[in-house]
Amino acid sequence: MVIFLSFTAEQVLAQQKQIKIPEDISKLLQQYACLACHKADARVVGPAYVDVAKKKYTNAQIVELIYKPKPSNWPGYPPMFPMKNVPEKDALKIAAWINSLANKRS
Ligand code: HEC
């Protein structure tokens, strides 16, 4: 266990990078190419999933946003295109996992 006496942005980022994506979820995120634009813990093209979790959506709302993104929820980001090819049961699994990240970062 490492204790940082002073935090630089890099150290904070390094700590956030420790979120492990469970294998079944990781498979889905790869299959539907979500990882091309999203990371669990950092902004890429789209917002970090930890930041999505902070919005406190229900799982069903996240599924709805995967099918019908609302770019106005994320000013400063390009619009995500609708991902209607994701079956609802997979979308729900992803949604539940995103919400499980809500407690991962204080
Ligand atoms: C081409 C890039 C791209 C891909 C591929 C992509 N996203 Fe996104 N996503 C974005 C961007 C950009 C935003 C923020 C702007 C927006 O919501 O339109 C976003 C926003 C989101 C949000 C937040 C919605 C909100 O309104 O708060 C969720 C949840 C999400 N994406 C999930 C997914 C999932 C799950 C997949 C895979 C099935 C996926 N995204 C694939 C770019 C992408």
CSV table of N, CA, C and O and ligand atoms in Angstrom, one decimal:
chain,number,residue,atom,x,y,z
A,1,MET,N,0.9,-1.2,0.0
A,1,MET,CA,0.0,0.0,0.0
A,1,MET,C,0.9,1.2,0.0
A,1,MET,O,1.8,1.4,0.8
A,2,VAL,N,0.7,2.1,-0.9
A,2,VAL,CA,1.5,3.3,-1.1
A,2,VAL,C,0.7,4.5,-0.6
A,2,VAL,O,-0.5,4.6,-0.9
A,3,ILE,N,1.3,5.3,0.2
A,3,ILE,CA,0.6,6.5,0.7
A,3,ILE,C,1.3,7.7,0.0
A,3,ILE,O,2.5,7.9,0.2
A,4,PHE,N,0.5,8.5,-0.7
A,4,PHE,CA,1.1,9.7,-1.3
A,4,PHE,C,1.0,10.8,-0.4
A,4,PHE,O,0.0,11.1,0.2
A,5,LEU,N,2.1,11.5,-0.2
A,5,LEU,CA,2.1,12.7,0.7
A,5,LEU,C,1.6,13.9,0.0
A,5,LEU,O,1.0,14.8,0.5
A,6,SER,N,1.9,14.0,-1.3
A,6,SER,CA,1.4,15.1,-2.1
A,6,SER,C,0.9,14.5,-3.4
A,6,SER,O,1.4,13.5,-3.9
A,7,PHE,N,-0.2,15.0,-3.8
A,7,PHE,CA,-0.8,14.5,-5.0
A,7,PHE,C,-0.6,15.3,-6.2
A,7,PHE,O,-0.9,16.5,-6.2
A,8,THR,N,0.0,14.8,-7.2
A,8,THR,CA,0.1,15.5,-8.5
A,8,THR,C,-1.0,14.9,-9.4
A,8,THR,O,-1.6,13.8,-9.1
A,9,ALA,N,-1.4,15.6,-10.4
A,9,ALA,CA,-2.4,15.1,-11.3
A,9,ALA,C,-2.1,13.7,-11.8
A,9,ALA,O,-2.9,12.8,-11.9
A,10,GLU,N,-0.8,13.5,-12.1
A,10,GLU,CA,-0.4,12.2,-12.6
A,10,GLU,C,-0.7,11.1,-11.6
A,10,GLU,O,-1.1,10.0,-12.0
A,11,GLN,N,-0.4,11.3,-10.4
A,11,GLN,CA,-0.6,10.3,-9.3
A,11,GLN,C,-2.0,10.0,-9.2
A,11,GLN,O,-2.4,8.9,-9.0
A,12,VAL,N,-2.9,11.0,-9.2
A,12,VAL,CA,-4.3,10.8,-9.1
A,12,VAL,C,-4.8,10.0,-10.3
A,12,VAL,O,-5.5,9.0,-10.1
A,13,LEU,N,-4.3,10.3,-11.4
A,13,LEU,CA,-4.7,9.6,-12.6
A,13,LEU,C,-4.2,8.1,-12.5
A,13,LEU,O,-5.0,7.2,-12.9
A,14,ALA,N,-3.0,7.9,-12.1
A,14,ALA,CA,-2.5,6.6,-11.9
A,14,ALA,C,-3.4,5.8,-11.0
A,14,ALA,O,-3.7,4.6,-11.2
A,15,GLN,N,-3.9,6.4,-9.9
A,15,GLN,CA,-4.7,5.7,-9.0
A,15,GLN,C,-6.1,5.3,-9.7
A,15,GLN,O,-6.6,4.2,-9.5
A,16,GLN,N,-6.6,6.3,-10.5
A,16,GLN,CA,-7.9,6.0,-11.1
A,16,GLN,C,-7.8,4.9,-12.1
A,16,GLN,O,-8.8,4.3,-12.4
A,17,LYS,N,-6.6,4.7,-12.7
A,17,LYS,CA,-6.4,3.7,-13.7
A,17,LYS,C,-6.6,2.3,-13.2
A,17,LYS,O,-6.6,1.3,-13.9
A,18,GLN,N,-6.8,2.2,-11.9
A,18,GLN,CA,-6.8,0.8,-11.3
A,18,GLN,C,-8.2,0.2,-11.4
A,18,GLN,O,-8.3,-0.9,-10.9
A,19,ILE,N,-9.2,0.9,-11.9
A,19,ILE,CA,-10.5,0.2,-12.1
A,19,ILE,C,-10.4,-0.9,-13.0
A,19,ILE,O,-9.9,-0.7,-14.2
A,20,LYS,N,-10.7,-2.1,-12.6
A,20,LYS,CA,-10.6,-3.3,-13.4
A,20,LYS,C,-12.0,-3.5,-14.0
A,20,LYS,O,-13.0,-3.6,-13.3
A,21,ILE,N,-12.1,-3.7,-15.3
A,21,ILE,CA,-13.3,-4.1,-15.9
A,21,ILE,C,-13.5,-5.6,-15.9
A,21,ILE,O,-12.6,-6.3,-16.3
A,22,PRO,N,-14.6,-6.1,-15.3
A,22,PRO,CA,-14.8,-7.5,-15.3
A,22,PRO,C,-14.8,-8.1,-16.7
A,22,PRO,O,-15.2,-7.4,-17.6
A,23,GLU,N,-14.4,-9.3,-16.8
A,23,GLU,CA,-14.1,-9.9,-18.1
A,23,GLU,C,-15.4,-9.9,-19.0
A,23,GLU,O,-15.3,-9.6,-20.2
A,24,ASP,N,-16.5,-10.3,-18.4
A,24,ASP,CA,-17.7,-10.4,-19.2
A,24,ASP,C,-18.1,-9.0,-19.8
A,24,ASP,O,-18.6,-8.9,-20.9
A,25,ILE,N,-18.0,-8.0,-18.9
A,25,ILE,CA,-18.3,-6.7,-19.3
A,25,ILE,C,-17.3,-6.2,-20.4
A,25,ILE,O,-17.7,-5.6,-21.4
A,26,SER,N,-16.1,-6.5,-20.2
A,26,SER,CA,-15.0,-6.0,-21.1
A,26,SER,C,-15.3,-6.6,-22.5
A,26,SER,O,-15.1,-5.9,-23.5
A,27,LYS,N,-15.7,-7.9,-22.5
A,27,LYS,CA,-16.1,-8.5,-23.8
A,27,LYS,C,-17.2,-7.7,-24.5
A,27,LYS,O,-17.1,-7.5,-25.7
A,28,LEU,N,-18.2,-7.4,-23.8
A,28,LEU,CA,-19.3,-6.7,-24.4
A,28,LEU,C,-18.9,-5.3,-24.9
A,28,LEU,O,-19.2,-4.9,-26.0
A,29,LEU,N,-18.1,-4.6,-24.1
A,29,LEU,CA,-17.6,-3.3,-24.5
A,29,LEU,C,-16.8,-3.3,-25.7
A,29,LEU,O,-16.8,-2.4,-26.5
A,30,GLN,N,-16.0,-4.4,-25.8
A,30,GLN,CA,-15.2,-4.6,-27.0
A,30,GLN,C,-16.1,-4.9,-28.2
A,30,GLN,O,-15.9,-4.4,-29.3
A,31,GLN,N,-17.0,-5.9,-28.0
A,31,GLN,CA,-17.8,-6.4,-29.1
A,31,GLN,C,-18.6,-5.2,-29.7
A,31,GLN,O,-18.8,-5.2,-30.9
A,32,TYR,N,-19.1,-4.3,-28.9
A,32,TYR,CA,-19.9,-3.2,-29.4
A,32,TYR,C,-19.1,-1.9,-29.6
A,32,TYR,O,-19.6,-0.8,-29.8
A,33,ALA,N,-17.8,-2.0,-29.5
A,33,ALA,CA,-16.8,-0.9,-29.8
A,33,ALA,C,-17.0,0.3,-28.9
A,33,ALA,O,-16.5,1.4,-29.2
A,34,CYS,N,-17.6,0.1,-27.7
A,34,CYS,CA,-17.7,1.2,-26.8
A,34,CYS,C,-16.3,1.7,-26.4
A,34,CYS,O,-16.1,2.9,-26.1
A,35,LEU,N,-15.4,0.8,-26.3
A,35,LEU,CA,-14.0,1.1,-25.8
A,35,LEU,C,-13.3,2.0,-26.8
A,35,LEU,O,-12.3,2.6,-26.4
A,36,ALA,N,-13.8,2.1,-28.0
A,36,ALA,CA,-13.1,3.0,-29.0
A,36,ALA,C,-13.3,4.4,-28.5
A,36,ALA,O,-12.5,5.3,-28.8
A,37,CYS,N,-14.3,4.7,-27.7
A,37,CYS,CA,-14.6,6.1,-27.3
A,37,CYS,C,-14.7,6.2,-25.8
A,37,CYS,O,-14.7,7.4,-25.3
A,38,HIS,N,-14.7,5.2,-25.0
A,38,HIS,CA,-14.9,5.3,-23.6
A,38,HIS,C,-13.9,4.4,-22.8
A,38,HIS,O,-13.5,3.4,-23.3
A,39,LYS,N,-13.5,5.0,-21.7
A,39,LYS,CA,-12.7,4.2,-20.7
A,39,LYS,C,-13.5,4.2,-19.4
A,39,LYS,O,-14.3,5.1,-19.2
A,40,ALA,N,-13.2,3.3,-18.5
A,40,ALA,CA,-13.9,3.3,-17.3
A,40,ALA,C,-13.5,4.6,-16.5
A,40,ALA,O,-14.4,5.1,-15.9
A,41,ASP,N,-12.3,5.0,-16.6
A,41,ASP,CA,-11.8,6.0,-15.6
A,41,ASP,C,-11.2,7.2,-16.2
A,41,ASP,O,-10.6,8.0,-15.5
A,42,ALA,N,-11.3,7.4,-17.5
A,42,ALA,CA,-10.7,8.6,-18.1
A,42,ALA,C,-11.5,9.0,-19.3
A,42,ALA,O,-12.1,8.2,-20.0
A,43,ARG,N,-11.5,10.3,-19.6
A,43,ARG,CA,-12.2,10.8,-20.8
A,43,ARG,C,-11.4,10.4,-22.0
A,43,ARG,O,-10.2,10.4,-22.1
A,44,VAL,N,-12.1,9.9,-23.0
A,44,VAL,CA,-11.4,9.6,-24.3
A,44,VAL,C,-12.2,10.5,-25.3
A,44,VAL,O,-12.1,11.7,-25.2
A,45,VAL,N,-12.9,9.9,-26.2
A,45,VAL,CA,-13.8,10.7,-27.1
A,45,VAL,C,-15.1,11.0,-26.2
A,45,VAL,O,-15.6,12.1,-26.2
A,46,GLY,N,-15.6,10.0,-25.5
A,46,GLY,CA,-16.7,10.2,-24.7
A,46,GLY,C,-16.3,10.3,-23.2
A,46,GLY,O,-15.1,10.1,-22.9
A,47,PRO,N,-17.2,10.5,-22.3
A,47,PRO,CA,-16.9,10.7,-20.9
A,47,PRO,C,-16.5,9.3,-20.3
A,47,PRO,O,-16.9,8.3,-20.7
A,48,ALA,N,-15.7,9.4,-19.2
A,48,ALA,CA,-15.3,8.2,-18.4
A,48,ALA,C,-16.6,7.6,-17.8
A,48,ALA,O,-17.5,8.4,-17.4
A,49,TYR,N,-16.7,6.3,-17.8
A,49,TYR,CA,-17.9,5.7,-17.2
A,49,TYR,C,-18.0,6.1,-15.7
A,49,TYR,O,-19.1,6.1,-15.2
A,50,VAL,N,-16.9,6.3,-15.0
A,50,VAL,CA,-17.1,6.8,-13.6
A,50,VAL,C,-17.9,8.1,-13.5
A,50,VAL,O,-18.6,8.3,-12.6
A,51,ASP,N,-17.7,8.9,-14.5
A,51,ASP,CA,-18.4,10.2,-14.6
A,51,ASP,C,-19.8,10.0,-15.0
A,51,ASP,O,-20.7,10.8,-14.5
A,52,VAL,N,-20.1,9.1,-15.8
A,52,VAL,CA,-21.5,8.7,-16.2
A,52,VAL,C,-22.2,8.2,-14.9
A,52,VAL,O,-23.3,8.6,-14.6
A,53,ALA,N,-21.5,7.4,-14.1
A,53,ALA,CA,-22.1,6.9,-12.9
A,53,ALA,C,-22.5,8.0,-11.9
A,53,ALA,O,-23.5,7.8,-11.2
A,54,LYS,N,-21.7,9.1,-12.0
A,54,LYS,CA,-22.0,10.2,-11.0
A,54,LYS,C,-23.4,10.8,-11.4
A,54,LYS,O,-23.9,11.6,-10.5
A,55,LYS,N,-23.9,10.6,-12.6
A,55,LYS,CA,-25.2,11.3,-12.9
A,55,LYS,C,-26.3,10.6,-12.3
A,55,LYS,O,-27.5,11.0,-12.4
A,56,LYS,N,-26.1,9.4,-11.7
A,56,LYS,CA,-27.1,8.7,-10.9
A,56,LYS,C,-28.3,8.4,-11.8
A,56,LYS,O,-29.5,8.5,-11.3
A,57,TYR,N,-28.1,7.9,-13.0
A,57,TYR,CA,-29.2,7.4,-13.8
A,57,TYR,C,-29.6,6.1,-13.2
A,57,TYR,O,-28.8,5.4,-12.6
A,58,THR,N,-30.8,5.6,-13.6
A,58,THR,CA,-31.2,4.2,-13.3
A,58,THR,C,-30.6,3.4,-14.5
A,58,THR,O,-30.2,4.0,-15.5
A,59,ASN,N,-30.5,2.1,-14.3
A,59,ASN,CA,-29.9,1.2,-15.3
A,59,ASN,C,-30.8,1.4,-16.6
A,59,ASN,O,-30.2,1.5,-17.7
A,60,ALA,N,-32.1,1.5,-16.4
A,60,ALA,CA,-33.0,1.6,-17.6
A,60,ALA,C,-32.7,3.0,-18.3
A,60,ALA,O,-32.7,3.0,-19.6
A,61,GLN,N,-32.4,4.0,-17.6
A,61,GLN,CA,-32.1,5.3,-18.3
A,61,GLN,C,-30.8,5.2,-19.1
A,61,GLN,O,-30.7,5.8,-20.1
A,62,ILE,N,-29.8,4.5,-18.5
A,62,ILE,CA,-28.6,4.3,-19.3
A,62,ILE,C,-28.8,3.6,-20.6
A,62,ILE,O,-28.3,3.9,-21.6
A,63,VAL,N,-29.6,2.5,-20.5
A,63,VAL,CA,-29.9,1.7,-21.7
A,63,VAL,C,-30.6,2.7,-22.7
A,63,VAL,O,-30.2,2.7,-23.9
A,64,GLU,N,-31.5,3.5,-22.3
A,64,GLU,CA,-32.2,4.4,-23.1
A,64,GLU,C,-31.2,5.4,-23.8
A,64,GLU,O,-31.3,5.7,-25.0
A,65,LEU,N,-30.2,5.8,-23.0
A,65,LEU,CA,-29.2,6.8,-23.5
A,65,LEU,C,-28.2,6.1,-24.5
A,65,LEU,O,-27.6,6.8,-25.4
A,66,ILE,N,-28.1,4.8,-24.4
A,66,ILE,CA,-27.2,4.1,-25.3
A,66,ILE,C,-28.0,4.0,-26.7
A,66,ILE,O,-27.4,4.2,-27.7
A,67,TYR,N,-29.3,3.8,-26.6
A,67,TYR,CA,-30.1,3.8,-27.8
A,67,TYR,C,-30.4,5.2,-28.4
A,67,TYR,O,-30.5,5.3,-29.6
A,68,LYS,N,-30.5,6.1,-27.5
A,68,LYS,CA,-30.8,7.5,-27.9
A,68,LYS,C,-30.0,8.5,-27.1
A,68,LYS,O,-30.5,9.1,-26.1
A,69,PRO,N,-28.7,8.7,-27.5
A,69,PRO,CA,-27.9,9.6,-26.7
A,69,PRO,C,-28.5,11.0,-26.7
A,69,PRO,O,-29.2,11.4,-27.6
A,70,LYS,N,-28.2,11.7,-25.6
A,70,LYS,CA,-28.6,13.1,-25.5
A,70,LYS,C,-27.3,14.0,-25.4
A,70,LYS,O,-26.9,14.2,-24.2
A,71,PRO,N,-26.7,14.4,-26.5
A,71,PRO,CA,-25.5,15.1,-26.4
A,71,PRO,C,-25.5,16.4,-25.5
A,71,PRO,O,-24.5,16.8,-24.9
A,72,SER,N,-26.7,16.9,-25.3
A,72,SER,CA,-26.8,18.1,-24.4
A,72,SER,C,-26.5,17.7,-23.0
A,72,SER,O,-26.2,18.6,-22.2
A,73,ASN,N,-26.5,16.4,-22.6
A,73,ASN,CA,-26.0,16.0,-21.3
A,73,ASN,C,-24.5,16.2,-21.1
A,73,ASN,O,-24.0,16.2,-20.0
A,74,TRP,N,-23.8,16.3,-22.2
A,74,TRP,CA,-22.3,16.4,-22.1
A,74,TRP,C,-21.8,17.5,-23.0
A,74,TRP,O,-21.2,17.3,-24.0
A,75,PRO,N,-21.9,18.7,-22.5
A,75,PRO,CA,-21.4,19.9,-23.3
A,75,PRO,C,-19.9,19.7,-23.5
A,75,PRO,O,-19.2,19.3,-22.5
A,76,GLY,N,-19.4,20.1,-24.6
A,76,GLY,CA,-18.0,20.0,-24.8
A,76,GLY,C,-17.5,18.7,-25.4
A,76,GLY,O,-16.4,18.5,-25.8
A,77,TYR,N,-18.5,17.7,-25.6
A,77,TYR,CA,-18.2,16.4,-26.2
A,77,TYR,C,-18.8,16.4,-27.6
A,77,TYR,O,-19.9,17.0,-27.8
A,78,PRO,N,-18.3,15.6,-28.5
A,78,PRO,CA,-19.0,15.4,-29.8
A,78,PRO,C,-20.2,14.5,-29.5
A,78,PRO,O,-20.2,13.9,-28.4
A,79,PRO,N,-21.2,14.5,-30.3
A,79,PRO,CA,-22.4,13.7,-30.0
A,79,PRO,C,-22.1,12.2,-30.3
A,79,PRO,O,-21.3,11.8,-31.2
A,80,MET,N,-22.6,11.3,-29.4
A,80,MET,CA,-22.5,9.9,-29.6
A,80,MET,C,-23.6,9.5,-30.5
A,80,MET,O,-24.7,10.0,-30.5
A,81,PHE,N,-23.2,8.5,-31.4
A,81,PHE,CA,-24.3,8.1,-32.3
A,81,PHE,C,-25.1,7.0,-31.6
A,81,PHE,O,-24.6,6.3,-30.8
A,82,PRO,N,-26.4,6.9,-32.0
A,82,PRO,CA,-27.2,5.8,-31.3
A,82,PRO,C,-26.7,4.4,-31.6
A,82,PRO,O,-26.3,4.1,-32.7
A,83,MET,N,-26.6,3.6,-30.5
A,83,MET,CA,-26.1,2.2,-30.7
A,83,MET,C,-27.2,1.3,-30.5
A,83,MET,O,-27.3,0.6,-29.5
A,84,LYS,N,-28.1,1.2,-31.5
A,84,LYS,CA,-29.3,0.4,-31.4
A,84,LYS,C,-29.0,-1.1,-31.7
A,84,LYS,O,-29.8,-2.0,-31.5
A,85,ASN,N,-27.7,-1.4,-32.1
A,85,ASN,CA,-27.3,-2.8,-32.3
A,85,ASN,C,-27.0,-3.6,-31.1
A,85,ASN,O,-26.8,-4.8,-31.1
A,86,VAL,N,-27.0,-2.9,-29.9
A,86,VAL,CA,-26.8,-3.6,-28.7
A,86,VAL,C,-28.0,-4.2,-28.1
A,86,VAL,O,-29.0,-3.4,-27.8
A,87,PRO,N,-28.1,-5.5,-28.0
A,87,PRO,CA,-29.4,-6.1,-27.4
A,87,PRO,C,-29.6,-5.6,-26.0
A,87,PRO,O,-28.7,-5.3,-25.3
A,88,GLU,N,-30.9,-5.5,-25.7
A,88,GLU,CA,-31.2,-4.9,-24.4
A,88,GLU,C,-30.6,-5.6,-23.2
A,88,GLU,O,-30.2,-5.0,-22.3
A,89,LYS,N,-30.5,-6.9,-23.3
A,89,LYS,CA,-29.9,-7.6,-22.1
A,89,LYS,C,-28.5,-7.3,-21.9
A,89,LYS,O,-28.0,-7.2,-20.8
A,90,ASP,N,-27.7,-7.1,-23.0
A,90,ASP,CA,-26.3,-6.7,-22.9
A,90,ASP,C,-26.2,-5.2,-22.5
A,90,ASP,O,-25.4,-4.9,-21.7
A,91,ALA,N,-27.1,-4.4,-23.0
A,91,ALA,CA,-27.1,-3.0,-22.6
A,91,ALA,C,-27.3,-2.8,-21.1
A,91,ALA,O,-26.7,-2.0,-20.5
A,92,LEU,N,-28.2,-3.7,-20.6
A,92,LEU,CA,-28.6,-3.6,-19.2
A,92,LEU,C,-27.4,-4.0,-18.3
A,92,LEU,O,-27.1,-3.5,-17.3
A,93,LYS,N,-26.6,-5.1,-18.8
A,93,LYS,CA,-25.5,-5.5,-18.1
A,93,LYS,C,-24.4,-4.4,-18.0
A,93,LYS,O,-23.8,-4.1,-17.0
A,94,ILE,N,-24.2,-3.7,-19.2
A,94,ILE,CA,-23.3,-2.6,-19.2
A,94,ILE,C,-23.7,-1.5,-18.3
A,94,ILE,O,-23.0,-1.0,-17.5
A,95,ALA,N,-25.1,-1.2,-18.3
A,95,ALA,CA,-25.6,-0.1,-17.5
A,95,ALA,C,-25.4,-0.4,-16.0
A,95,ALA,O,-25.0,0.5,-15.3
A,96,ALA,N,-25.7,-1.7,-15.6
A,96,ALA,CA,-25.5,-2.0,-14.2
A,96,ALA,C,-24.1,-1.9,-13.8
A,96,ALA,O,-23.8,-1.4,-12.7
A,97,TRP,N,-23.2,-2.3,-14.7
A,97,TRP,CA,-21.7,-2.1,-14.3
A,97,TRP,C,-21.3,-0.7,-14.2
A,97,TRP,O,-20.6,-0.3,-13.3
A,98,ILE,N,-21.8,0.2,-15.2
A,98,ILE,CA,-21.5,1.6,-15.1
A,98,ILE,C,-22.0,2.1,-13.7
A,98,ILE,O,-21.2,2.8,-13.0
A,99,ASN,N,-23.2,1.8,-13.3
A,99,ASN,CA,-23.7,2.3,-12.1
A,99,ASN,C,-22.9,1.8,-10.9
A,99,ASN,O,-22.8,2.4,-9.9
A,100,SER,N,-22.3,0.6,-11.0
A,100,SER,CA,-21.5,0.0,-9.9
A,100,SER,C,-20.2,0.8,-9.7
A,100,SER,O,-19.6,0.7,-8.7
A,101,LEU,N,-19.9,1.7,-10.7
A,101,LEU,CA,-18.7,2.5,-10.5
A,101,LEU,C,-18.9,3.7,-9.7
A,101,LEU,O,-17.9,4.4,-9.4
A,102,ALA,N,-20.1,3.9,-9.3
A,102,ALA,CA,-20.4,5.2,-8.6
A,102,ALA,C,-19.6,5.3,-7.3
A,102,ALA,O,-19.3,6.4,-6.9
A,103,ASN,N,-19.2,4.2,-6.7
A,103,ASN,CA,-18.5,4.3,-5.4
A,103,ASN,C,-17.0,4.2,-5.6
A,103,ASN,O,-16.3,4.1,-4.6
A,104,LYS,N,-16.5,4.1,-6.8
A,104,LYS,CA,-15.1,3.7,-7.0
A,104,LYS,C,-14.2,4.9,-6.8
A,104,LYS,O,-13.0,4.8,-6.7
A,105,ARG,N,-14.7,6.1,-6.9
A,105,ARG,CA,-13.9,7.3,-6.8
A,105,ARG,C,-14.5,8.3,-5.8
A,105,ARG,O,-15.7,8.6,-5.9
A,106,SER,N,-13.8,8.7,-4.8
A,106,SER,CA,-14.5,9.5,-3.8
A,106,SER,C,-14.6,10.9,-4.3
A,106,SER,O,-14.0,11.3,-5.2
B,1,HEC,C1,-17.8,7.0,-31.6
B,1,HEC,C2,-17.6,7.2,-30.2
B,1,HEC,C3,-18.5,6.5,-29.2
B,1,HEC,C4,-18.9,5.2,-29.1
B,1,HEC,C5,-18.5,4.1,-30.1
B,1,HEC,C6,-19.7,5.0,-27.9
B,1,HEC,N1,-19.8,6.2,-27.3
B,1,HEC,FE1,-20.9,6.5,-25.6
B,1,HEC,N2,-20.5,8.5,-25.7
B,1,HEC,C7,-19.7,9.1,-26.7
B,1,HEC,C8,-19.7,10.5,-26.5
B,1,HEC,C9,-19.0,11.5,-27.3
B,1,HEC,C10,-20.6,10.8,-25.4
B,1,HEC,C11,-21.0,12.2,-24.8
B,1,HEC,C12,-21.9,12.9,-25.7
B,1,HEC,C13,-23.3,12.3,-25.9
B,1,HEC,O1,-23.8,11.7,-24.9
B,1,HEC,O2,-23.8,12.3,-27.0
B,1,HEC,C14,-21.1,9.5,-24.9
B,1,HEC,C15,-21.9,9.3,-23.9
B,1,HEC,C16,-22.3,8.0,-23.4
B,1,HEC,C17,-23.1,7.8,-22.2
B,1,HEC,C18,-23.6,8.9,-21.3
B,1,HEC,C19,-25.0,9.3,-21.8
B,1,HEC,C20,-25.6,10.5,-21.0
B,1,HEC,O3,-26.4,11.2,-21.6
B,1,HEC,O4,-25.2,10.8,-19.9
B,1,HEC,C21,-23.2,6.5,-22.0
B,1,HEC,C22,-23.9,5.7,-20.9
B,1,HEC,C23,-22.5,5.8,-23.1
B,1,HEC,N3,-21.9,6.8,-23.9
B,1,HEC,C24,-22.3,4.5,-23.2
B,1,HEC,C25,-21.8,3.9,-24.4
B,1,HEC,C26,-21.8,2.5,-24.6
B,1,HEC,C27,-22.4,1.4,-23.7
B,1,HEC,C28,-21.3,2.3,-25.8
B,1,HEC,C29,-21.1,0.9,-26.6
B,1,HEC,C30,-22.3,0.2,-26.8
B,1,HEC,C31,-20.8,3.6,-26.3
B,1,HEC,N4,-21.2,4.5,-25.4
B,1,HEC,C32,-20.2,3.8,-27.5
B,1,HEC,C33,-19.0,8.5,-27.7
B,1,HEC,C34,-19.1,7.1,-28.0
